[in-house]
């Protein structure tokens, strides 16, 4: 699975949009981009995933660049409860494991 | 919303003892996983299980570990002879396919080996 690079930490004001970037320049054609988050030692929580089109669900939006080498997770109106470590993971269809990196610690400030 | 349930939430055991961590995956899911997270470190894959057999395991998952789905609803991780370095959060997860909609993780079992 392709390696991902994320900033170690980010801050966001409550109510504002949080934009979390991820680089995955070695992604291959059949690999999906997944985003999970982990709130203080709880189990990781699935947020969203995509292949090449932008995706939106009730939690977030995922913007994938046309060349698929990077993506951005957008939390449109961040709340204090969105404070967590956010993981960007690239995974192919044939493998089963998720490989977690260090992720981005997002802190939402009041 | 369906949940993955793990018990116990916290287990303390003496070094050398056997422990069994239990998980109830989401009922219509077909793939089951164990991950662990040592305090302050990354979440690490241990093993995946499908159709009553291990489909993939990591280098961490050595002979002291085993998994079982004994009764069609529970999914267990057994550590045969615990070591101090096995102290970690252990997360069970399940998914309906290998790629769609992601995994659902349980809230974890904190294992402390003393």
Tab-separated table of C-alpha atoms in Angstrom:
chain	number	residue	atom	x	y	z
A	1	UNK	CA	0.000	0.000	0.000
A	2	UNK	CA	1.199	3.507	-0.801
A	3	UNK	CA	2.768	5.636	1.898
A	4	UNK	CA	0.996	8.778	3.098
A	5	UNK	CA	2.342	12.022	4.562
A	6	UNK	CA	0.317	14.223	6.898
A	7	UNK	CA	1.213	17.224	9.039
A	8	UNK	CA	1.667	16.147	12.662
A	9	UNK	CA	-0.712	18.723	14.071
A	10	UNK	CA	-3.251	21.390	13.145
A	11	UNK	CA	-5.480	23.814	14.994
A	12	UNK	CA	-8.921	24.997	14.012
A	13	UNK	CA	-11.414	27.398	15.564
A	14	UNK	CA	-14.766	25.972	16.571
A	15	UNK	CA	-17.376	26.516	13.873
A	16	UNK	CA	-14.822	26.964	11.132
A	17	UNK	CA	-13.928	24.473	8.443
A	18	UNK	CA	-11.033	22.140	9.159
A	19	UNK	CA	-9.038	21.172	6.084
A	20	UNK	CA	-6.672	18.256	6.652
A	21	UNK	CA	-4.193	17.542	3.856
A	22	UNK	CA	-2.624	14.241	2.891
A	23	UNK	CA	0.028	13.442	0.308
A	24	UNK	CA	0.047	10.033	-1.328
A	25	UNK	CA	2.213	10.551	-4.380
A	26	UNK	CA	2.896	6.831	-4.940
A	27	UNK	CA	-0.769	5.819	-5.012
A	28	UNK	CA	-1.613	3.302	-7.687
A	29	UNK	CA	-4.702	3.092	-9.839
A	30	UNK	CA	-6.687	0.608	-7.774
A	31	UNK	CA	-5.916	2.084	-4.352
A	32	UNK	CA	-8.532	3.927	-2.361
A	33	UNK	CA	-7.967	6.815	0.031
A	34	UNK	CA	-9.525	6.233	3.444
A	35	UNK	CA	-9.840	8.600	6.367
A	36	UNK	CA	-10.272	7.470	9.951
A	37	UNK	CA	-10.045	9.325	13.214
A	38	UNK	CA	-9.228	8.299	16.758
A	39	UNK	CA	-10.555	10.230	19.699
A	40	UNK	CA	-8.276	9.779	22.702
A	41	UNK	CA	-7.528	6.019	22.759
A	42	UNK	CA	-10.984	5.019	21.556
A	43	UNK	CA	-11.223	2.682	18.577
A	44	UNK	CA	-10.549	4.314	15.210
A	45	UNK	CA	-13.687	5.604	13.533
A	46	UNK	CA	-14.255	5.412	9.790
A	47	UNK	CA	-15.002	8.801	8.237
A	48	UNK	CA	-14.994	8.560	4.465
A	49	UNK	CA	-13.210	7.014	1.509
A	50	UNK	CA	-12.834	7.606	-2.203
A	51	UNK	CA	-11.101	6.436	-5.355
A	52	UNK	CA	-10.930	9.433	-7.659
A	53	UNK	CA	-14.142	11.405	-7.346
A	54	UNK	CA	-14.842	13.826	-4.559
A	55	UNK	CA	-17.053	12.332	-1.882
A	56	UNK	CA	-19.330	13.768	0.781
A	57	UNK	CA	-21.197	12.190	3.649
A	58	UNK	CA	-22.784	13.392	6.867
A	59	UNK	CA	-19.403	13.655	8.584
A	60	UNK	CA	-17.058	15.171	6.025
A	61	UNK	CA	-16.057	15.822	2.440
A	62	UNK	CA	-13.097	14.287	0.660
A	63	UNK	CA	-11.414	16.151	-2.148
A	64	UNK	CA	-8.978	14.118	-4.250
A	65	UNK	CA	-6.760	15.901	-6.764
A	66	UNK	CA	-7.057	14.943	-10.403
A	67	UNK	CA	-3.669	13.199	-10.387
A	68	UNK	CA	-4.705	11.440	-7.126
A	69	UNK	CA	-1.407	12.290	-5.473
A	70	UNK	CA	-3.012	14.197	-2.648
A	71	UNK	CA	-6.311	14.659	-0.916
A	72	UNK	CA	-7.979	16.899	1.648
A	73	UNK	CA	-10.474	15.946	4.295
A	74	UNK	CA	-12.861	18.764	5.085
A	75	UNK	CA	-14.879	19.016	8.282
A	76	UNK	CA	-17.213	21.871	7.309
A	77	UNK	CA	-18.075	23.153	10.783
A	78	UNK	CA	-15.623	21.786	13.320
A	79	UNK	CA	-16.781	21.260	16.902
A	80	UNK	CA	-14.809	20.586	20.061
A	81	UNK	CA	-15.786	16.916	19.714
A	82	UNK	CA	-13.872	16.744	16.436
A	83	UNK	CA	-10.593	17.029	18.353
A	84	UNK	CA	-8.851	13.773	17.441
A	85	UNK	CA	-6.003	12.189	15.499
A	86	UNK	CA	-6.965	11.929	11.840
A	87	UNK	CA	-5.434	9.204	9.704
A	88	UNK	CA	-5.194	9.173	5.938
A	89	UNK	CA	-4.687	5.608	4.690
A	90	UNK	CA	-4.209	4.336	1.163
A	91	UNK	CA	-5.283	0.793	0.581
A	92	UNK	CA	-5.776	-1.431	-2.412
A	93	UNK	CA	-8.722	-3.660	-3.015
A	94	UNK	CA	-6.824	-6.900	-2.686
A	95	UNK	CA	-5.181	-6.291	0.674
A	96	UNK	CA	-7.119	-6.452	3.882
A	97	UNK	CA	-5.051	-4.601	6.433
A	98	UNK	CA	-5.148	-0.895	7.250
A	99	UNK	CA	-1.695	0.577	7.809
A	100	UNK	CA	-1.927	3.473	10.241
A	101	UNK	CA	0.700	6.194	10.236
A	102	UNK	CA	1.183	8.931	12.803
A	103	UNK	CA	-1.805	10.930	11.542
A	104	UNK	CA	-2.638	14.587	12.200
A	105	UNK	CA	-3.622	15.701	15.684
A	106	UNK	CA	-6.456	18.159	15.079
A	107	UNK	CA	-7.259	20.421	17.982
A	108	UNK	CA	-10.474	22.417	17.750
A	109	UNK	CA	-10.305	25.484	19.958
A	110	UNK	CA	-13.278	27.342	21.440
B	1	UNK	CA	-26.165	2.158	14.592
B	2	UNK	CA	-24.568	-1.325	14.707
B	3	UNK	CA	-21.555	-1.663	16.965
B	4	UNK	CA	-18.596	-3.934	17.494
B	5	UNK	CA	-18.607	-4.925	21.160
B	6	UNK	CA	-15.455	-5.839	23.064
B	7	UNK	CA	-15.124	-7.365	26.510
B	8	UNK	CA	-13.639	-6.811	28.971
B	9	UNK	CA	-12.837	-3.124	28.679
B	10	UNK	CA	-9.806	-3.575	30.902
B	11	UNK	CA	-7.923	-6.738	31.843
B	12	UNK	CA	-4.968	-7.083	34.164
B	13	UNK	CA	-3.010	-10.308	34.003
B	14	UNK	CA	0.237	-11.693	35.350
B	15	UNK	CA	3.139	-12.307	33.029
B	16	UNK	CA	3.030	-15.829	31.644
B	17	UNK	CA	-0.730	-16.195	31.998
B	18	UNK	CA	-3.091	-16.843	29.108
B	19	UNK	CA	-5.702	-14.226	28.230
B	20	UNK	CA	-8.669	-14.287	25.899
B	21	UNK	CA	-10.032	-11.054	24.519
B	22	UNK	CA	-13.567	-11.209	23.218
B	23	UNK	CA	-15.352	-9.384	20.447
B	24	UNK	CA	-18.824	-9.500	18.970
B	25	UNK	CA	-18.599	-8.179	15.405
B	26	UNK	CA	-21.504	-6.647	13.512
B	27	UNK	CA	-23.835	-9.480	12.614
B	28	UNK	CA	-23.790	-9.343	8.801
B	29	UNK	CA	-20.077	-8.635	8.509
B	30	UNK	CA	-17.819	-11.249	6.994
B	31	UNK	CA	-14.295	-9.988	7.734
B	32	UNK	CA	-12.848	-9.708	11.214
B	33	UNK	CA	-9.659	-8.100	12.447
B	34	UNK	CA	-7.519	-7.492	15.489
B	35	UNK	CA	-5.310	-4.438	15.877
B	36	UNK	CA	-3.302	-3.256	18.846
B	37	UNK	CA	-1.958	0.083	20.030
B	38	UNK	CA	0.834	0.260	22.564
B	39	UNK	CA	0.548	3.433	24.634
B	40	UNK	CA	1.788	6.415	22.664
B	41	UNK	CA	2.432	4.406	19.511
B	42	UNK	CA	0.669	3.742	16.223
B	43	UNK	CA	-2.261	1.429	15.685
B	44	UNK	CA	-0.806	-1.845	14.380
B	45	UNK	CA	-2.466	-4.604	12.387
B	46	UNK	CA	-2.322	-8.077	13.912
B	47	UNK	CA	-4.569	-10.401	11.927
B	48	UNK	CA	-7.525	-10.662	9.600
B	49	UNK	CA	-9.995	-13.540	9.507
B	50	UNK	CA	-12.438	-14.583	6.822
B	51	UNK	CA	-14.420	-17.739	6.151
B	52	UNK	CA	-13.164	-19.328	9.364
B	53	UNK	CA	-9.511	-18.944	8.630
B	54	UNK	CA	-6.737	-16.401	8.913
B	55	UNK	CA	-6.475	-14.456	5.661
B	56	UNK	CA	-3.529	-12.267	6.623
B	57	UNK	CA	-1.306	-11.779	9.657
B	58	UNK	CA	1.483	-9.427	10.576
B	59	UNK	CA	4.931	-10.251	11.872
B	60	UNK	CA	3.657	-9.343	15.341
B	61	UNK	CA	1.152	-12.197	15.242
B	62	UNK	CA	3.513	-14.985	16.277
B	63	UNK	CA	2.852	-18.425	17.768
B	64	UNK	CA	1.697	-17.018	21.084
B	65	UNK	CA	-1.350	-15.481	19.403
B	66	UNK	CA	-4.373	-17.283	18.033
B	67	UNK	CA	-7.842	-16.284	16.865
B	68	UNK	CA	-11.083	-18.150	16.785
B	69	UNK	CA	-14.723	-17.684	15.899
B	70	UNK	CA	-16.112	-20.353	18.196
B	71	UNK	CA	-19.844	-19.932	17.807
B	72	UNK	CA	-20.680	-17.797	14.786
B	73	UNK	CA	-21.035	-14.592	16.767
B	74	UNK	CA	-17.949	-14.160	18.944
B	75	UNK	CA	-14.446	-13.529	17.646
B	76	UNK	CA	-11.636	-14.064	20.126
B	77	UNK	CA	-7.954	-13.290	20.402
B	78	UNK	CA	-5.936	-15.552	22.670
B	79	UNK	CA	-2.488	-14.703	23.938
B	80	UNK	CA	-0.971	-17.908	25.241
B	81	UNK	CA	1.752	-16.697	27.580
B	82	UNK	CA	1.624	-12.968	28.101
B	83	UNK	CA	4.707	-10.786	28.269
B	84	UNK	CA	5.098	-7.293	29.663
B	85	UNK	CA	5.368	-5.943	26.109
B	86	UNK	CA	1.907	-7.284	25.272
B	87	UNK	CA	0.434	-4.478	27.366
B	88	UNK	CA	-1.604	-2.432	24.906
B	89	UNK	CA	-5.085	-1.515	23.719
B	90	UNK	CA	-6.465	-4.283	21.550
B	91	UNK	CA	-9.081	-3.299	18.995
B	92	UNK	CA	-11.381	-5.672	17.197
B	93	UNK	CA	-12.911	-4.593	13.889
B	94	UNK	CA	-15.251	-6.010	11.293
B	95	UNK	CA	-16.259	-5.160	7.759
B	96	UNK	CA	-18.770	-6.384	5.243
B	97	UNK	CA	-16.252	-6.460	2.413
B	98	UNK	CA	-12.576	-5.691	2.118
B	99	UNK	CA	-13.112	-2.220	0.723
B	100	UNK	CA	-16.594	-0.833	1.023
B	101	UNK	CA	-17.607	1.588	3.723
B	102	UNK	CA	-14.572	0.968	5.868
B	103	UNK	CA	-14.213	-1.024	9.007
B	104	UNK	CA	-16.127	-0.632	12.227
B	105	UNK	CA	-13.845	-0.779	15.244
B	106	UNK	CA	-14.773	-1.673	18.791
B	107	UNK	CA	-13.875	0.537	21.723
B	108	UNK	CA	-11.008	-1.720	22.699
B	109	UNK	CA	-9.707	-3.823	25.576
B	110	UNK	CA	-6.881	-2.365	27.613
B	111	UNK	CA	-4.570	-5.239	28.509
B	112	UNK	CA	-2.104	-4.659	31.314
B	113	UNK	CA	0.483	-7.353	31.948
B	114	UNK	CA	2.163	-7.110	35.346
